[in-house]
Tab-separated table of C-alpha atoms and ligand atoms in Angstrom:
chain	number	residue	atom	x	y	z
A	11	MET	CA	68.841	75.340	28.049
A	12	LEU	CA	72.450	74.357	27.875
A	13	SER	CA	75.184	76.536	29.428
A	14	LYS	CA	77.402	78.449	27.026
A	15	ASP	CA	80.304	76.208	28.033
A	16	ALA	CA	78.394	73.114	27.252
A	17	MET	CA	77.068	74.170	23.821
A	18	ASN	CA	80.073	72.855	21.823
A	19	LYS	CA	80.212	69.445	23.410
A	20	LYS	CA	79.511	67.067	20.543
A	21	ILE	CA	81.029	63.656	20.279
A	22	ILE	CA	82.262	62.869	16.783
A	23	ASP	CA	83.283	59.243	17.309
A	24	ARG	CA	84.279	57.970	13.922
A	25	VAL	CA	85.531	54.749	15.425
A	26	PHE	CA	82.170	53.449	16.627
A	27	GLU	CA	80.255	55.013	13.784
A	28	LEU	CA	82.219	53.325	10.950
A	29	SER	CA	82.360	50.176	12.893
A	30	ILE	CA	78.497	50.106	12.986
A	31	ARG	CA	78.470	50.581	9.231
A	32	ALA	CA	80.984	47.781	8.803
A	33	LYS	CA	78.687	45.467	10.779
A	34	GLU	CA	75.758	46.446	8.500
A	35	SER	CA	77.972	45.509	5.482
A	36	VAL	CA	78.729	42.127	7.091
A	37	GLU	CA	74.998	41.456	7.364
A	38	LYS	CA	74.458	42.518	3.746
A	39	TYR	CA	77.479	40.949	2.007
A	40	GLY	CA	78.767	38.361	4.442
A	41	GLN	CA	81.735	38.206	6.745
A	42	GLU	CA	84.202	37.040	4.088
A	43	LYS	CA	83.587	40.032	1.873
A	44	VAL	CA	84.150	42.735	4.535
A	45	ILE	CA	87.307	43.897	6.313
A	46	ASN	CA	86.503	45.696	9.509
A	47	ALA	CA	89.715	47.449	10.614
A	48	THR	CA	87.974	50.046	12.685
A	49	ILE	CA	87.556	48.786	16.230
A	50	GLY	CA	90.333	48.818	18.738
A	51	SER	CA	89.518	45.590	20.550
A	52	LEU	CA	91.486	42.360	20.172
A	53	TYR	CA	89.901	39.835	17.873
A	54	GLY	CA	91.180	36.306	17.139
A	55	GLU	CA	91.641	34.641	13.758
A	56	ASP	CA	88.076	33.416	14.203
A	57	ASN	CA	86.706	36.971	14.028
A	58	LYS	CA	85.673	36.727	17.714
A	59	LEU	CA	86.472	39.078	20.528
A	60	VAL	CA	89.385	37.624	22.560
A	61	VAL	CA	88.482	36.855	26.193
A	62	TYR	CA	91.253	35.299	28.257
A	63	ASP	CA	90.177	32.050	30.046
A	64	VAL	CA	91.951	32.989	33.276
A	65	VAL	CA	90.087	36.298	33.342
A	66	THR	CA	86.629	34.685	32.913
A	67	GLU	CA	87.327	32.006	35.485
A	68	THR	CA	88.706	34.369	38.108
A	69	TYR	CA	85.863	36.823	37.622
A	70	TYR	CA	83.180	34.191	38.043
A	71	ALA	CA	84.918	32.534	40.980
A	72	GLN	CA	84.132	35.561	43.133
A	73	GLU	CA	81.268	35.689	45.613
A	74	PRO	CA	78.210	37.456	44.210
A	75	ALA	CA	78.699	40.118	46.887
A	76	ASP	CA	82.039	41.017	45.269
A	77	PHE	CA	80.338	42.271	42.157
A	78	ALA	CA	77.390	43.759	43.985
A	79	ALA	CA	79.010	45.689	46.825
A	80	TYR	CA	80.651	49.087	46.810
A	81	ALA	CA	84.438	48.976	46.761
A	82	ALA	CA	85.956	49.283	50.240
A	83	SER	CA	87.646	52.566	49.332
A	84	LEU	CA	87.132	55.504	47.040
A	85	THR	CA	90.565	55.076	45.518
A	86	GLY	CA	90.657	51.281	45.201
A	87	SER	CA	91.362	48.295	47.481
A	88	ASP	CA	94.802	47.739	48.895
A	89	GLU	CA	95.091	44.508	46.928
A	90	PHE	CA	94.248	46.277	43.733
A	91	LYS	CA	96.824	48.985	44.363
A	92	GLU	CA	99.457	46.418	45.173
A	93	SER	CA	98.608	44.365	42.059
A	94	VAL	CA	98.886	47.541	39.877
A	95	LYS	CA	102.329	48.272	41.334
A	96	VAL	CA	103.476	44.647	40.879
A	97	SER	CA	102.274	44.447	37.291
A	98	THR	CA	103.697	47.876	36.283
A	99	PHE	CA	106.992	47.976	38.149
A	100	GLY	CA	107.708	44.308	38.887
A	101	GLU	CA	107.658	42.241	42.109
A	102	ASN	CA	110.671	44.017	43.486
A	103	TYR	CA	109.261	47.491	43.145
A	104	LYS	CA	109.789	48.396	46.824
A	105	GLU	CA	113.482	47.719	46.524
A	106	ASP	CA	113.828	49.063	43.004
A	107	PHE	CA	112.064	52.326	43.799
A	108	LYS	CA	113.541	53.036	47.173
A	109	GLY	CA	113.339	56.768	47.831
A	110	HIS	CA	110.319	57.121	45.614
A	111	TYR	CA	106.620	57.280	46.289
A	112	LEU	CA	104.363	55.114	44.099
A	113	GLU	CA	100.724	56.143	44.549
A	114	VAL	CA	97.750	54.378	42.939
A	115	ILE	CA	94.227	55.716	42.501
A	116	ALA	CA	91.699	53.399	40.911
A	117	THR	CA	89.729	54.935	38.029
A	118	PRO	CA	87.160	53.848	35.516
A	119	GLY	CA	89.592	52.753	32.822
A	120	GLY	CA	92.465	54.667	31.383
A	121	THR	CA	90.034	57.314	30.355
A	122	GLY	CA	89.190	58.047	33.977
A	123	ALA	CA	92.879	58.150	34.873
A	124	LEU	CA	93.585	60.641	32.080
A	125	SER	CA	90.685	62.828	33.040
A	126	ASN	CA	91.488	62.858	36.771
A	127	THR	CA	95.095	63.852	36.058
A	128	ILE	CA	94.441	66.548	33.502
A	129	LYS	CA	91.758	68.005	35.741
A	130	ASN	CA	93.985	68.514	38.761
A	131	TYR	CA	97.373	69.676	37.556
A	132	LEU	CA	96.626	72.659	35.370
A	133	ASN	CA	94.560	75.782	35.844
A	134	ASN	CA	91.524	76.182	33.603
A	135	GLY	CA	92.472	77.437	30.182
A	136	GLU	CA	96.061	76.212	30.447
A	137	THR	CA	97.633	74.080	27.714
A	138	VAL	CA	98.367	70.316	27.657
A	139	LEU	CA	100.878	69.239	25.031
A	140	ILE	CA	99.522	66.245	23.078
A	141	PRO	CA	100.952	64.296	20.108
A	142	GLU	CA	100.044	65.298	16.570
A	143	TRP	CA	99.066	61.697	15.695
A	144	LEU	CA	96.954	60.617	18.622
A	145	TRP	CA	94.042	58.815	20.171
A	146	GLU	CA	91.527	61.511	19.430
A	147	PRO	CA	89.531	61.400	22.706
A	148	TYR	CA	92.518	63.096	24.439
A	149	LYS	CA	91.118	66.314	22.943
A	150	SER	CA	87.637	65.947	24.410
A	151	ILE	CA	89.024	64.809	27.795
A	152	ILE	CA	91.106	67.963	27.878
A	153	SER	CA	88.365	70.322	26.860
A	154	ASP	CA	85.779	68.705	29.135
A	155	ASN	CA	88.187	69.580	31.982
A	156	GLN	CA	88.336	73.210	30.830
A	157	LYS	CA	91.895	72.981	29.563
A	158	THR	CA	93.303	73.603	26.091
A	159	PHE	CA	95.801	71.709	23.965
A	160	ASP	CA	98.658	72.203	21.558
A	161	SER	CA	100.294	69.438	19.477
A	162	TYR	CA	103.908	68.450	19.176
A	163	LYS	CA	105.145	66.718	16.057
A	164	VAL	CA	105.776	63.038	16.821
A	165	PHE	CA	108.268	62.325	14.033
A	166	ASP	CA	111.170	64.095	12.428
A	167	GLU	CA	112.119	63.744	8.756
A	168	ASN	CA	113.899	60.456	9.506
A	169	GLY	CA	110.942	58.919	11.279
A	170	ASN	CA	112.495	59.294	14.750
A	171	PHE	CA	110.861	60.933	17.765
A	172	ASN	CA	110.877	64.700	17.049
A	173	LEU	CA	112.764	65.968	20.117
A	174	ASN	CA	113.395	69.356	18.537
A	175	ASP	CA	109.707	70.082	18.101
A	176	VAL	CA	108.853	68.778	21.578
A	177	GLU	CA	111.507	71.037	23.067
A	178	LYS	CA	110.204	74.001	21.089
A	179	LYS	CA	106.620	73.389	22.239
A	180	LEU	CA	107.647	72.814	25.832
A	181	ASN	CA	109.418	76.129	25.864
A	182	GLU	CA	106.466	77.898	24.286
A	183	VAL	CA	104.147	76.534	27.015
A	184	ALA	CA	106.720	77.260	29.718
A	185	ALA	CA	106.676	80.935	28.654
A	186	LYS	CA	103.051	81.144	29.605
A	187	GLN	CA	102.371	78.771	32.538
A	188	GLU	CA	104.063	77.475	35.688
A	189	THR	CA	103.245	73.798	35.219
A	190	ILE	CA	103.910	72.184	31.903
A	191	MET	CA	101.885	69.058	31.159
A	192	ILE	CA	102.862	66.796	28.314
A	193	LEU	CA	101.120	63.571	27.267
A	194	ILE	CA	102.968	60.722	25.724
A	195	ASN	CA	101.464	57.391	24.735
A	196	ASP	CA	104.246	54.826	24.905
A	197	PRO	CA	104.849	52.005	23.984
A	198	CYS	CA	102.487	50.874	21.162
A	199	GLN	CA	101.274	54.373	20.480
A	200	ASN	CA	97.728	54.655	19.191
A	201	PRO	CA	97.355	55.221	16.162
A	202	THR	CA	100.930	54.764	14.861
A	203	GLY	CA	102.403	51.848	16.850
A	204	TYR	CA	105.463	53.958	17.653
A	205	LYS	CA	107.697	53.315	20.719
A	206	LEU	CA	110.410	55.705	21.829
A	207	THR	CA	113.862	54.242	21.998
A	208	ARG	CA	115.677	54.323	25.373
A	209	GLU	CA	117.959	57.030	23.930
A	210	GLU	CA	114.989	59.170	22.863
A	211	TRP	CA	113.553	58.948	26.388
A	212	GLU	CA	116.903	59.887	27.941
A	213	LYS	CA	117.108	62.902	25.664
A	214	LEU	CA	113.567	63.852	26.339
A	215	PHE	CA	114.366	63.776	30.105
A	216	GLU	CA	117.378	65.986	29.468
A	217	ILE	CA	114.971	68.554	27.939
A	218	PHE	CA	112.541	68.138	30.835
A	219	GLU	CA	115.322	68.583	33.348
A	220	GLU	CA	116.480	71.746	31.780
A	221	ILE	CA	112.983	73.225	31.838
A	222	ALA	CA	112.424	71.864	35.392
A	223	LYS	CA	115.162	74.287	36.631
A	224	THR	CA	112.502	76.930	36.667
A	225	LYS	CA	109.145	75.213	36.132
A	226	GLU	CA	107.159	72.151	37.192
A	227	ILE	CA	106.531	69.340	34.791
A	228	VAL	CA	103.767	66.768	34.825
A	229	LEU	CA	104.503	63.921	32.399
A	230	ILE	CA	101.523	61.710	31.659
A	231	ASN	CA	102.551	58.440	30.093
A	232	ASP	CA	99.520	56.575	28.753
A	233	ILE	CA	100.576	52.916	29.069
A	234	ALA	CA	97.237	51.477	28.014
A	235	TYR	CA	98.934	49.067	25.506
A	236	ILE	CA	102.158	48.297	27.389
A	237	ASP	CA	101.482	44.604	27.585
A	238	TYR	CA	101.367	44.260	23.823
A	239	ASP	CA	104.942	45.393	23.203
A	240	PRO	CA	106.698	42.101	22.274
A	241	GLY	CA	109.491	41.252	24.732
A	242	ILE	CA	109.117	44.390	26.870
A	243	ASN	CA	110.936	44.198	30.144
A	244	LYS	CA	108.791	46.472	32.298
A	245	GLU	CA	111.352	46.656	35.117
A	246	GLU	CA	113.956	47.911	32.656
A	247	TYR	CA	111.455	50.256	30.889
A	248	MET	CA	110.454	51.847	34.242
A	249	GLU	CA	114.084	52.688	35.001
A	250	ILE	CA	113.680	55.626	32.590
A	251	PHE	CA	111.439	57.370	35.040
A	252	LYS	CA	113.538	56.803	38.196
A	253	ASN	CA	115.606	59.285	40.098
A	254	ARG	CA	114.348	62.364	38.264
A	255	PRO	CA	114.136	65.836	39.809
A	256	LYS	CA	111.471	66.321	42.450
A	257	ASN	CA	109.479	68.772	40.400
A	258	ILE	CA	108.974	66.360	37.555
A	259	LEU	CA	105.921	64.254	38.363
A	260	THR	CA	105.240	61.202	36.195
A	261	VAL	CA	101.737	59.872	36.114
A	262	PHE	CA	101.163	56.606	34.300
A	263	THR	CA	97.664	55.981	33.128
A	264	PHE	CA	96.935	52.288	33.448
A	265	SER	CA	94.025	50.199	32.162
A	266	ILE	CA	92.854	46.581	32.236
A	267	SER	CA	90.820	47.244	29.104
A	268	LYS	CA	93.567	46.048	26.791
A	269	SER	CA	95.857	44.236	29.259
A	270	LEU	CA	93.046	41.800	30.193
A	271	THR	CA	90.704	42.543	27.276
A	272	SER	CA	88.265	43.575	29.997
A	273	TYR	CA	87.101	46.762	28.254
A	274	GLY	CA	83.633	46.855	29.726
A	275	LEU	CA	84.607	46.324	33.330
A	276	ARG	CA	85.989	49.900	33.439
A	277	VAL	CA	88.972	49.397	35.652
A	278	GLY	CA	92.129	51.485	35.395
A	279	ALA	CA	94.407	53.622	37.563
A	280	GLN	CA	96.466	56.710	37.896
A	281	ILE	CA	99.944	55.837	39.078
A	282	ALA	CA	102.037	58.673	40.357
A	283	LEU	CA	105.771	58.335	40.608
A	284	THR	CA	107.584	60.955	42.571
A	285	ARG	CA	110.460	61.447	45.019
A	286	ASP	CA	108.581	64.198	46.866
A	287	GLU	CA	106.438	63.400	49.859
A	288	THR	CA	104.258	66.494	49.543
A	289	ILE	CA	103.549	65.820	45.920
A	290	ALA	CA	102.543	62.213	46.774
A	291	ARG	CA	100.310	63.398	49.527
A	292	ASP	CA	98.654	66.047	47.443
A	293	PHE	CA	98.121	63.541	44.611
A	294	ASN	CA	96.239	61.228	46.928
A	295	GLU	CA	94.227	63.893	48.602
A	296	VAL	CA	93.125	65.810	45.550
A	297	CYS	CA	92.595	62.840	43.245
A	298	SER	CA	90.461	61.104	45.906
A	299	PHE	CA	88.282	64.162	46.134
A	300	SER	CA	87.780	64.058	42.332
A	301	CYS	CA	86.948	60.369	42.440
A	302	ARG	CA	84.323	60.987	45.150
A	303	SER	CA	82.763	63.796	43.134
A	304	THR	CA	82.745	62.189	39.700
A	305	TRP	CA	82.366	58.404	39.753
A	306	SER	CA	82.619	57.715	43.489
A	307	ASN	CA	84.441	54.390	43.225
A	308	VAL	CA	85.424	51.668	40.783
A	309	SER	CA	83.922	48.240	40.216
A	310	LYS	CA	84.793	46.073	43.160
A	311	GLY	CA	84.519	42.847	41.203
A	312	GLY	CA	86.739	44.194	38.446
A	313	MET	CA	89.463	45.287	40.889
A	314	LYS	CA	89.250	42.028	42.833
A	315	MET	CA	89.550	39.979	39.651
A	316	TYR	CA	92.707	41.912	38.722
A	317	SER	CA	94.381	41.441	42.130
A	318	ASP	CA	93.285	37.826	42.277
A	319	ILE	CA	95.151	37.168	39.065
A	320	VAL	CA	98.210	39.314	39.527
A	321	LEU	CA	98.929	38.375	43.141
A	322	ASN	CA	98.578	34.698	42.407
A	323	LYS	CA	101.679	33.351	40.726
A	324	GLU	CA	100.043	30.546	38.825
A	325	LYS	CA	97.145	32.729	37.527
A	326	TYR	CA	99.499	35.555	36.573
A	327	LYS	CA	101.690	33.139	34.675
A	328	ARG	CA	98.640	31.810	32.856
A	329	LEU	CA	97.530	35.347	31.927
A	330	LYS	CA	100.960	36.128	30.513
A	331	GLU	CA	100.965	32.882	28.506
A	332	GLU	CA	97.519	33.444	27.046
A	333	ARG	CA	98.368	37.039	26.197
A	334	GLU	CA	101.635	36.099	24.642
A	335	LYS	CA	99.889	34.221	21.877
A	336	TYR	CA	98.123	37.388	20.844
A	337	VAL	CA	101.232	39.574	21.134
A	338	ASN	CA	102.817	37.165	18.613
A	339	LEU	CA	99.679	37.156	16.490
A	340	LEU	CA	99.669	40.980	16.346
A	341	LYS	CA	103.238	40.870	15.259
A	342	GLU	CA	102.508	38.401	12.533
A	343	ARG	CA	99.653	40.568	11.274
A	344	ALA	CA	101.886	43.672	11.374
A	345	ASP	CA	104.757	41.851	9.589
A	346	ILE	CA	102.476	40.926	6.648
A	347	PHE	CA	101.258	44.504	6.275
A	348	LEU	CA	104.674	46.092	6.677
A	349	LYS	CA	106.343	43.718	4.218
A	350	GLU	CA	103.710	44.272	1.546
A	351	ALA	CA	103.657	48.058	2.172
A	352	LYS	CA	107.401	48.185	1.679
A	353	GLU	CA	107.225	46.165	-1.550
A	354	ILE	CA	104.646	48.445	-3.125
A	355	GLY	CA	105.859	51.757	-1.683
A	356	LEU	CA	102.942	52.531	0.582
A	357	GLU	CA	103.962	55.169	3.133
A	358	ILE	CA	103.090	54.334	6.698
A	359	LEU	CA	103.801	56.142	9.954
A	360	PRO	CA	106.756	54.514	11.815
A	361	TYR	CA	105.386	51.328	13.446
A	362	LYS	CA	107.172	49.290	16.071
A	363	SER	CA	104.425	47.402	17.888
A	364	GLY	CA	100.854	47.346	19.095
A	365	PHE	CA	97.231	47.313	17.969
A	366	PHE	CA	97.280	49.938	15.231
A	367	LEU	CA	99.199	51.334	12.305
A	368	SER	CA	98.384	54.378	10.273
A	369	ILE	CA	98.784	55.811	6.780
A	370	PRO	CA	99.381	59.555	6.584
A	371	THR	CA	96.835	60.793	4.059
A	372	TYR	CA	96.508	64.457	4.989
A	373	GLU	CA	93.907	66.224	2.816
A	374	LEU	CA	93.094	62.993	1.029
A	375	THR	CA	92.027	61.209	4.225
A	376	GLU	CA	88.274	61.284	3.704
A	377	LYS	CA	88.554	60.215	0.106
A	378	VAL	CA	90.889	57.346	0.904
A	379	GLY	CA	88.569	56.205	3.719
A	380	TYR	CA	85.464	56.270	1.513
A	381	ILE	CA	87.187	54.675	-1.502
A	382	LEU	CA	88.151	51.780	0.847
A	383	ALA	CA	84.664	51.694	2.315
A	384	ASP	CA	83.266	51.258	-1.211
A	385	GLU	CA	85.481	48.177	-1.382
A	386	ASN	CA	84.042	47.000	1.974
A	387	ILE	CA	87.244	47.801	3.765
A	388	PHE	CA	86.442	49.893	6.828
A	389	THR	CA	89.187	51.911	8.520
A	390	VAL	CA	89.171	54.794	10.940
A	391	ILE	CA	89.079	58.038	9.059
A	392	ALA	CA	90.925	60.379	11.428
A	393	GLU	CA	92.074	63.981	11.092
A	394	LYS	CA	94.801	63.393	8.560
A	395	TRP	CA	95.443	59.692	8.660
A	396	VAL	CA	93.717	56.418	8.043
A	397	ARG	CA	94.057	53.915	10.898
A	398	ILE	CA	94.178	50.188	10.418
A	399	ALA	CA	93.298	48.216	13.583
A	400	LEU	CA	95.574	45.182	13.195
A	401	CYS	CA	94.063	43.944	16.459
A	402	SER	CA	90.722	43.136	14.745
A	403	VAL	CA	91.734	41.889	11.274
A	404	PRO	CA	92.627	38.233	10.854
A	405	LYS	CA	95.773	37.409	8.928
A	406	ALA	CA	93.871	36.062	5.945
A	407	LYS	CA	92.415	39.530	5.458
A	408	VAL	CA	95.659	41.367	6.178
A	409	TRP	CA	97.243	39.684	3.110
A	410	GLY	CA	96.758	42.131	0.261
A	411	LEU	CA	95.356	44.896	2.439
A	412	ALA	CA	98.361	47.193	1.942
A	413	GLY	CA	97.856	46.903	-1.843
A	414	LYS	CA	94.205	47.866	-1.501
A	415	VAL	CA	95.149	50.851	0.598
A	416	LYS	CA	97.831	51.894	-1.894
A	417	GLU	CA	95.281	51.753	-4.684
A	418	ALA	CA	92.873	53.895	-2.723
A	419	VAL	CA	95.582	56.444	-2.016
A	420	ASP	CA	96.590	56.536	-5.681
A	421	ARG	CA	92.979	56.874	-6.750
A	422	ALA	CA	92.412	59.676	-4.249
A	423	LYS	CA	95.483	61.468	-5.573
A	424	GLU	CA	94.096	61.239	-9.164
A	425	ILE	CA	90.749	62.553	-8.088
A	426	GLY	CA	92.500	65.404	-6.334
A	427	THR	CA	90.168	68.190	-5.366
A	428	LYS	CA	87.258	66.864	-7.394
A	429	GLU	CA	84.232	65.289	-5.672
A	430	LEU	CA	84.455	61.578	-5.093
A	431	GLU	CA	81.900	59.646	-7.193
A	432	ARG	CA	80.829	56.840	-4.969
A	433	ASP	CA	79.721	53.592	-6.529
A	434	GLY	CA	79.008	51.010	-3.763
A	435	GLY	CA	77.213	53.302	-1.494
A	436	ASN	CA	77.439	51.019	1.528
A	437	VAL	CA	78.725	53.920	3.661
A	438	GLU	CA	77.294	57.341	3.568
A	439	CYS	CA	78.742	60.305	5.251
A	440	GLU	CA	76.437	61.618	7.947
A	441	GLY	CA	78.634	64.433	8.955
A	442	CYS	CA	81.074	62.126	10.662
A	443	CYS	CA	84.061	63.893	9.169
B	3	PLP	C1	95.651	55.351	23.677
B	3	PLP	C2	94.541	54.959	24.555
B	3	PLP	N1	94.571	55.414	25.848
B	3	PLP	C3	93.602	55.116	26.709
B	3	PLP	C4	92.495	54.415	26.307
B	3	PLP	C5	91.464	54.203	27.379
B	3	PLP	O1	90.745	53.067	27.354
B	3	PLP	P1	89.869	52.638	28.681
B	3	PLP	O2	89.228	53.867	29.206
B	3	PLP	O3	88.950	51.659	28.148
B	3	PLP	O4	90.867	52.034	29.634
B	3	PLP	C6	92.407	53.940	24.968
B	3	PLP	C7	91.245	53.198	24.501
B	3	PLP	O5	91.043	52.900	23.381
B	3	PLP	C8	93.421	54.206	24.110
B	3	PLP	O6	93.430	53.803	22.832
């Protein structure tokens, strides 16, 4: 029945799958005996999902018609657009970005923003450059939009951003297509926790600007976790993207899933930054068309809640204060893991901030993941790394975790190519890898 193009669409979502198994283990062995480091939502030290008070209050203060009605516009209400600009570029964005166009299109989460951008800026079959260590759904978003992907190396041998490889890949893609699209997830990259330095960004733009002498560039910066980078000054950060050539379009993909821990409300946005009026107009026209024909419009109540918070000084302050506690908590959890990892010589990918850190395990990945699972430690088994979601593991369970991971890596190395004999059997592979 399926079309030929649809036949290979199969979701292999190891995050949710292993998280379900972790929950089963909690039921069987008790909360204290299980470490669930799979799920990418923020959990407190009490093992409960974090929900900010100001978010709950503001959402329920709305009139029932605000959750029930359609949004006033396909691309989001004016207040929502304004609040996205204020929260991303600062209150003075009009002054700071004079001579630029900032266009906002509301989407269902960051996922919708990524999809709507990838869909409209490349021809079918063309290549998007994505990071080697990545949030894996990028790949399905790309292929579901009939595009292909190639990966750039994120790190060089010194653990810095691999500008040489990025340049090489950009030139390879430039040799075969007119528009080059590159996806960067910064700051708090998922799954590594990397953040490019200002100098790395400047050098990256030098490369872009060279290529842009003959080609067009679409830079997608996935800023889903931007609010969890300790001490980030967004106004300063956004300077990087200012005053760039007209044929470099930056699209930020924004989401309230993490920023407000409102994952289920499905509110996000594409934010285009350009100095070219035609590019701005085209962005609005074409992306609105795609909104209309895919999800129509975004939750009115979710958008209203966001603008009611961000455009109200007192509420916005409260949000920042509440969030700050968890930014600090994430840092404390990371510090414990990083310190122990260093002491015992566990290699981890360069981490600066954010929800996740990862251990490069290459061909041993599955073995490491399942050895840990037999110890009731559940991690995300990715392509060639094991991801630890610091966001969902309380500090008491982070202590000693690096040591357990190191033991699993050492054991996997000893086993080598031999089959893993599994003892606990609380997790069985059902083709998830
Ligand atoms: C790196 C990254 N980008 C984007 C998203 C999109 O999330 P949502 O669609 O809920 O906004 C996620 C969610 O986990 C993510 O990890």
